[in-house]
Tab-separated table of C-alpha atoms in Angstrom:
chain	number	residue	atom	x	y	z
R	1	MET	CA	-22.921	-15.170	15.927
R	2	ILE	CA	-21.556	-14.578	12.535
R	3	ARG	CA	-24.844	-12.806	10.994
R	4	ASP	CA	-23.695	-10.136	9.040
R	5	ILE	CA	-20.742	-10.428	6.246
R	6	VAL	CA	-19.167	-7.350	4.283
R	7	VAL	CA	-17.775	-8.188	1.280
R	8	GLN	CA	-15.174	-4.960	-0.123
R	9	LEU	CA	-16.188	-5.085	-4.149
R	10	ASN	CA	-14.370	-3.129	-7.090
R	11	GLY	CA	-15.607	-4.143	-9.793
R	12	GLY	CA	-12.983	-6.476	-10.915
R	13	ASP	CA	-11.813	-9.844	-12.024
R	14	ALA	CA	-11.273	-10.737	-7.866
R	15	ASP	CA	-14.843	-9.875	-6.720
R	16	LYS	CA	-15.663	-13.476	-7.718
R	17	THR	CA	-13.404	-14.838	-5.561
R	18	ARG	CA	-14.422	-12.594	-2.436
R	19	LEU	CA	-17.848	-13.407	-2.953
R	20	ALA	CA	-17.542	-16.731	-3.223
R	21	GLN	CA	-15.483	-16.979	0.277
R	22	ALA	CA	-18.304	-14.468	1.957
R	23	ASP	CA	-20.742	-16.973	0.473
R	24	GLY	CA	-19.375	-19.908	2.011
R	25	LEU	CA	-18.627	-18.531	5.268
R	26	ALA	CA	-22.361	-16.899	5.539
R	27	GLY	CA	-23.720	-20.683	5.299
R	28	LEU	CA	-21.942	-21.836	7.687
R	29	PHE	CA	-24.406	-19.293	10.339
R	30	GLU	CA	-26.794	-18.429	7.642
R	31	ALA	CA	-25.657	-15.148	7.752
R	32	HIS	CA	-26.318	-11.966	5.224
R	33	VAL	CA	-23.956	-10.550	2.883
R	34	THR	CA	-23.574	-6.845	1.998
R	35	GLY	CA	-21.051	-6.445	-0.954
R	36	ALA	CA	-19.856	-3.276	-0.363
R	37	PHE	CA	-18.675	-1.907	-3.840
R	38	LEU	CA	-16.358	0.954	-3.383
R	39	ASN	CA	-16.037	2.633	-7.097
R	40	VAL	CA	-13.421	5.000	-7.304
R	41	VAL	CA	-14.873	9.109	-9.261
R	42	PRO	CA	-12.494	11.503	-10.176
R	43	ASP	CA	-10.838	13.532	-7.086
R	44	TYR	CA	-11.411	17.334	-8.512
R	45	ALA	CA	-8.653	18.268	-6.072
R	46	THR	CA	-6.042	16.287	-7.959
R	47	LEU	CA	-7.404	17.109	-11.332
R	48	ILE	CA	-5.368	19.312	-13.803
R	49	ASP	CA	-6.716	23.470	-13.686
R	50	GLY	CA	-6.446	23.697	-17.159
R	51	GLY	CA	-8.560	26.853	-17.224
R	52	VAL	CA	-10.994	26.573	-20.111
R	53	ALA	CA	-10.058	22.762	-20.651
R	54	ALA	CA	-10.740	21.990	-16.896
R	55	PRO	CA	-14.382	21.073	-17.063
R	56	GLY	CA	-14.186	19.462	-20.202
R	57	ILE	CA	-11.848	17.174	-18.014
R	58	ARG	CA	-14.036	16.702	-14.910
R	59	ARG	CA	-17.317	15.685	-17.109
R	60	GLU	CA	-15.307	12.973	-18.937
R	61	SER	CA	-13.454	11.642	-16.055
R	62	GLU	CA	-16.751	11.495	-14.308
R	63	THR	CA	-18.785	10.302	-17.289
R	64	ILE	CA	-16.477	7.066	-17.845
R	65	ALA	CA	-16.192	6.908	-13.777
R	66	HIS	CA	-20.036	6.424	-13.822
R	67	GLU	CA	-20.380	4.264	-16.423
R	68	PHE	CA	-18.337	2.046	-15.065
R	69	GLY	CA	-19.797	2.010	-11.860
R	70	ASP	CA	-23.571	1.267	-13.675
R	71	ALA	CA	-21.727	-1.766	-15.638
R	72	ALA	CA	-20.294	-2.952	-12.496
R	73	GLU	CA	-23.302	-2.797	-10.449
R	74	ALA	CA	-25.582	-4.259	-12.934
R	75	ARG	CA	-23.242	-7.041	-13.100
R	76	LEU	CA	-22.405	-7.054	-9.415
R	77	LYS	CA	-26.314	-7.210	-8.303
R	78	SER	CA	-26.325	-10.620	-10.856
R	79	GLU	CA	-23.732	-12.230	-9.156
R	80	LEU	CA	-25.033	-11.363	-5.457
R	81	SER	CA	-28.960	-12.754	-6.583
R	82	HIS	CA	-26.948	-16.313	-7.301
R	83	LEU	CA	-25.832	-16.523	-3.880
R	84	LYS	CA	-27.248	-19.032	-1.678
R	85	ALA	CA	-27.194	-16.480	1.256
R	86	PRO	CA	-29.200	-13.710	1.405
R	87	ALA	CA	-27.493	-10.531	-0.088
R	88	MET	CA	-27.843	-7.300	-0.794
R	89	LEU	CA	-25.558	-4.500	-3.091
R	90	ARG	CA	-24.476	-0.899	-1.186
R	91	ARG	CA	-22.582	1.059	-4.201
R	92	TYR	CA	-20.269	3.980	-2.879
R	93	ASP	CA	-19.139	6.371	-5.427
R	94	VAL	CA	-15.907	8.148	-3.592
R	95	PRO	CA	-12.568	9.654	-4.549
R	96	ARG	CA	-9.436	7.091	-4.210
R	97	ARG	CA	-8.377	9.251	-1.004
R	98	GLU	CA	-11.700	8.197	0.741
R	99	LEU	CA	-11.386	5.096	0.067
R	100	ALA	CA	-9.850	3.909	3.280
R	101	ARG	CA	-12.336	5.885	5.460
R	102	VAL	CA	-15.308	4.045	3.575
R	103	ALA	CA	-13.848	1.035	4.045
R	104	ALA	CA	-13.323	1.053	7.464
R	105	GLU	CA	-17.023	2.554	8.322
R	106	ALA	CA	-18.585	-0.568	6.649
R	107	ALA	CA	-16.555	-2.872	8.171
R	108	ARG	CA	-17.434	-1.367	11.824
R	109	ALA	CA	-21.578	-2.128	10.871
R	110	ALA	CA	-20.297	-6.036	10.134
R	111	ASP	CA	-19.485	-8.857	12.332
R	112	VAL	CA	-16.670	-10.310	9.555
R	113	PHE	CA	-15.368	-7.923	6.733
R	114	VAL	CA	-13.836	-9.636	3.536
R	115	LEU	CA	-11.157	-8.376	1.249
R	116	SER	CA	-8.303	-9.630	-0.883
R	117	ARG	CA	-5.006	-9.982	0.284
R	118	PRO	CA	-4.190	-6.484	0.463
R	119	TYR	CA	-0.237	-6.200	-1.544
R	120	ASP	CA	-0.703	-8.257	-4.768
R	121	SER	CA	-2.057	-5.898	-6.891
R	122	GLY	CA	1.005	-3.490	-6.348
R	123	ASP	CA	-2.112	-0.399	-6.083
R	124	ASP	CA	-1.055	1.743	-2.665
R	125	SER	CA	-5.243	2.362	-2.526
R	126	ALA	CA	-5.920	-1.429	-2.231
R	127	ALA	CA	-3.087	-1.602	1.026
R	128	ASP	CA	-4.585	1.378	2.562
R	129	THR	CA	-8.153	0.165	2.017
R	130	ALA	CA	-7.219	-3.179	3.687
R	131	GLU	CA	-5.304	-1.435	6.491
R	132	ALA	CA	-8.149	0.668	7.692
R	133	ALA	CA	-10.482	-2.110	7.915
R	134	LEU	CA	-8.379	-3.752	9.706
R	135	PHE	CA	-6.606	-1.461	12.261
R	136	GLU	CA	-9.532	1.320	12.114
R	137	GLY	CA	-12.822	-0.881	11.563
R	138	GLY	CA	-12.667	-2.529	14.938
R	139	ARG	CA	-14.231	-5.840	13.592
R	140	SER	CA	-12.243	-8.912	12.278
R	141	VAL	CA	-11.070	-8.993	8.868
R	142	CYS	CA	-11.331	-12.726	6.769
R	143	VAL	CA	-8.548	-11.930	3.816
R	144	VAL	CA	-8.739	-14.026	0.706
R	145	PRO	CA	-5.507	-15.270	-1.269
R	146	PRO	CA	-5.628	-15.347	-5.113
R	147	GLY	CA	-7.332	-18.579	-6.239
R	148	ALA	CA	-8.573	-20.073	-2.709
R	149	SER	CA	-10.859	-22.835	-2.440
R	150	THR	CA	-14.371	-21.415	-1.490
R	151	ILE	CA	-14.741	-22.309	2.452
R	152	GLY	CA	-17.436	-25.133	2.422
R	153	ALA	CA	-16.498	-26.770	6.284
R	154	ILE	CA	-14.249	-25.364	8.643
R	155	ASP	CA	-12.561	-28.654	9.462
R	156	THR	CA	-9.415	-27.616	11.027
R	157	VAL	CA	-7.953	-23.855	12.325
R	158	LEU	CA	-4.525	-22.655	13.158
R	159	VAL	CA	-4.742	-20.044	15.571
R	160	GLY	CA	-1.494	-18.540	15.593
R	161	TRP	CA	-0.816	-17.429	19.299
R	162	SER	CA	0.732	-15.367	20.891
R	163	ASN	CA	0.111	-13.570	25.135
R	164	THR	CA	-1.090	-10.355	22.812
R	165	ARG	CA	-3.977	-8.181	23.193
R	166	GLU	CA	-4.244	-8.518	19.171
R	167	CYS	CA	-4.464	-12.609	19.391
R	168	GLY	CA	-6.867	-12.340	22.409
R	169	ARG	CA	-8.773	-9.959	20.029
R	170	ALA	CA	-8.481	-12.623	16.926
R	171	VAL	CA	-9.412	-15.607	18.991
R	172	ALA	CA	-12.668	-13.463	20.580
R	173	GLU	CA	-13.754	-12.429	16.867
R	174	ALA	CA	-12.902	-16.032	15.865
R	175	MET	CA	-15.135	-17.667	18.454
R	176	PRO	CA	-18.182	-18.820	16.173
R	177	ILE	CA	-16.043	-20.476	13.708
R	178	LEU	CA	-13.690	-22.172	16.515
R	179	ARG	CA	-16.601	-23.835	18.103
R	180	GLN	CA	-17.154	-25.147	14.571
R	181	ALA	CA	-14.239	-26.831	14.055
R	182	LYS	CA	-13.129	-30.532	14.580
R	183	THR	CA	-9.603	-29.380	15.561
R	184	VAL	CA	-8.064	-26.168	16.428
R	185	VAL	CA	-4.421	-25.982	16.650
R	186	LEU	CA	-3.263	-23.412	19.154
R	187	ALA	CA	0.633	-22.737	17.547
R	188	SER	CA	3.360	-20.436	18.427
R	189	VAL	CA	6.460	-20.427	17.111
R	190	ALA	CA	9.364	-21.223	19.995
R	191	ARG	CA	12.141	-18.326	21.098
R	192	HIS	CA	13.920	-20.440	23.498
R	193	GLY	CA	14.459	-18.057	26.035
R	194	GLU	CA	12.971	-17.363	29.117
R	195	ARG	CA	9.639	-16.010	27.468
R	196	ASP	CA	9.177	-19.147	25.855
R	197	ALA	CA	7.747	-20.581	29.502
R	198	GLU	CA	5.625	-17.208	30.339
R	199	LEU	CA	3.782	-18.346	26.621
R	200	LYS	CA	3.261	-21.444	27.332
R	201	ALA	CA	1.773	-20.373	30.503
R	202	ALA	CA	-0.454	-18.171	29.033
R	203	ALA	CA	-1.293	-20.714	26.014
R	204	ASP	CA	-2.694	-23.203	28.364
R	205	ASP	CA	-4.917	-20.426	29.784
R	206	MET	CA	-6.479	-20.503	26.728
R	207	VAL	CA	-6.581	-23.749	26.007
R	208	ARG	CA	-8.828	-23.695	28.817
R	209	HIS	CA	-10.825	-21.101	28.350
R	210	LEU	CA	-11.648	-22.169	24.829
R	211	GLY	CA	-12.206	-25.500	26.302
R	212	HIS	CA	-14.933	-23.645	28.218
R	213	HIS	CA	-16.815	-22.399	25.211
R	214	GLY	CA	-16.737	-26.223	23.653
R	215	VAL	CA	-13.826	-25.722	21.446
R	216	PRO	CA	-11.489	-28.620	20.629
R	217	VAL	CA	-8.069	-27.651	21.058
R	218	GLU	CA	-4.590	-28.501	21.235
R	219	PHE	CA	-1.130	-26.645	21.939
R	220	ARG	CA	2.054	-26.497	19.693
R	221	PHE	CA	5.487	-25.230	20.214
R	222	LEU	CA	6.802	-24.598	16.674
R	223	GLU	CA	10.714	-24.847	15.883
R	224	ARG	CA	11.654	-21.582	13.827
R	225	LYS	CA	13.206	-22.507	10.601
R	226	ASP	CA	12.549	-19.209	8.394
R	227	ASP	CA	10.043	-16.236	9.324
R	228	VAL	CA	7.354	-17.045	11.661
R	229	ALA	CA	4.789	-16.146	9.162
R	230	ASP	CA	6.443	-19.229	6.884
R	231	THR	CA	6.800	-21.170	10.005
R	232	LEU	CA	2.727	-21.126	10.892
R	233	VAL	CA	1.682	-21.587	7.025
R	234	ARG	CA	3.527	-24.791	6.891
R	235	GLU	CA	2.198	-26.099	10.122
R	236	ALA	CA	-1.184	-24.927	8.884
R	237	GLN	CA	-0.563	-26.690	5.439
R	238	ALA	CA	0.678	-29.753	7.277
R	239	ILE	CA	-2.470	-30.233	9.253
R	240	GLY	CA	-4.590	-29.822	6.952
R	241	ALA	CA	-6.096	-26.635	7.927
R	242	GLN	CA	-8.716	-24.565	5.937
R	243	LEU	CA	-8.279	-20.866	7.842
R	244	ILE	CA	-5.335	-19.203	9.934
R	245	VAL	CA	-6.493	-16.749	12.985
R	246	THR	CA	-3.935	-14.298	14.400
R	247	GLY	CA	-3.593	-11.129	15.524
R	248	ALA	CA	-3.018	-8.154	13.376
R	249	TYR	CA	-0.279	-6.165	15.024
R	250	GLY	CA	0.374	-2.045	13.791
R	251	HIS	CA	-1.700	0.786	13.837
R	252	SER	CA	-2.910	3.428	11.036
R	253	ARG	CA	-3.033	6.906	11.580
R	254	LEU	CA	-4.067	9.173	8.515
R	255	ARG	CA	-3.854	6.221	6.442
R	256	GLU	CA	0.044	6.008	7.324
R	257	ALA	CA	0.299	2.699	7.912
R	258	VAL	CA	2.997	0.794	10.142
R	259	VAL	CA	1.977	-2.707	9.969
R	260	GLY	CA	4.119	-5.468	11.726
R	261	GLY	CA	6.786	-7.432	10.532
R	262	VAL	CA	4.675	-10.970	10.470
R	263	THR	CA	1.514	-9.164	9.888
R	264	ARG	CA	2.801	-7.886	6.906
R	265	ASP	CA	4.498	-11.170	5.869
R	266	LEU	CA	1.110	-13.466	6.272
R	267	LEU	CA	-0.652	-10.587	4.235
R	268	ARG	CA	1.632	-10.524	1.564
R	269	LYS	CA	2.000	-14.174	1.159
R	270	CYS	CA	-0.253	-16.560	3.084
R	271	PRO	CA	-1.668	-19.150	0.628
R	272	LEU	CA	-4.859	-19.667	2.877
R	273	PRO	CA	-7.675	-17.727	4.240
R	274	LEU	CA	-6.954	-15.694	7.318
R	275	LEU	CA	-9.328	-13.991	9.607
R	276	MET	CA	-7.690	-10.920	11.738
R	277	ALA	CA	-8.387	-8.788	14.137
R	278	HIS	CA	-6.634	-5.807	15.911
């Protein structure tokens, strides 16, 4: 059961979209929402040491960061108070190089960690933060595209399926959502080779497994016409899915992330909310 949702906040315009998604998801499970406000403060290791000028630069940088944080905190507390779900705000004043670590730690203490599509802003720290939550947090991550409709009900879900640990993990993490859905499509992109038969056999096992949990599911092989991510998105849109569930492939070591091709493509351009797990 999903009881605890953490949503990444940074004081920017996209906070409202993430909060709305977290609130909608929380409403399905009577869950609690925690806003993790990651306020970036100066990193002394990266400030220029200019002799007598350095202390002044540091004080000014600290003042600007904390004033921004105070104003954003007040605004976010107000927004959280208007959510339907019970909610609280936690503020983290951290240097940019620590954002990924803090996000991963926050994700571990939640059932779902909600964040924006990570590569839209062009900010490397945003990508690092998202990848750390995904690959080091140990729980599922809900990735919200710009302008996404708020989740009010989950009628239809597409599960992007491959017979891998990551996909098995994603299905397990998504089980509370899948059990609420009216229609679940387990979809694999055909490879036209011997592995298709193996994939179909594994998919049949997963269909049986989901059935034992009361999930209404059907399996489909999808004809690949372009890249795999586009094929999955096109099928999700065709069936009217509100959510795509799939595994996340890659790893993050010392914040140098190596993200699998399909995972990166989905994180870059998927127009629907994604629930991913590693």
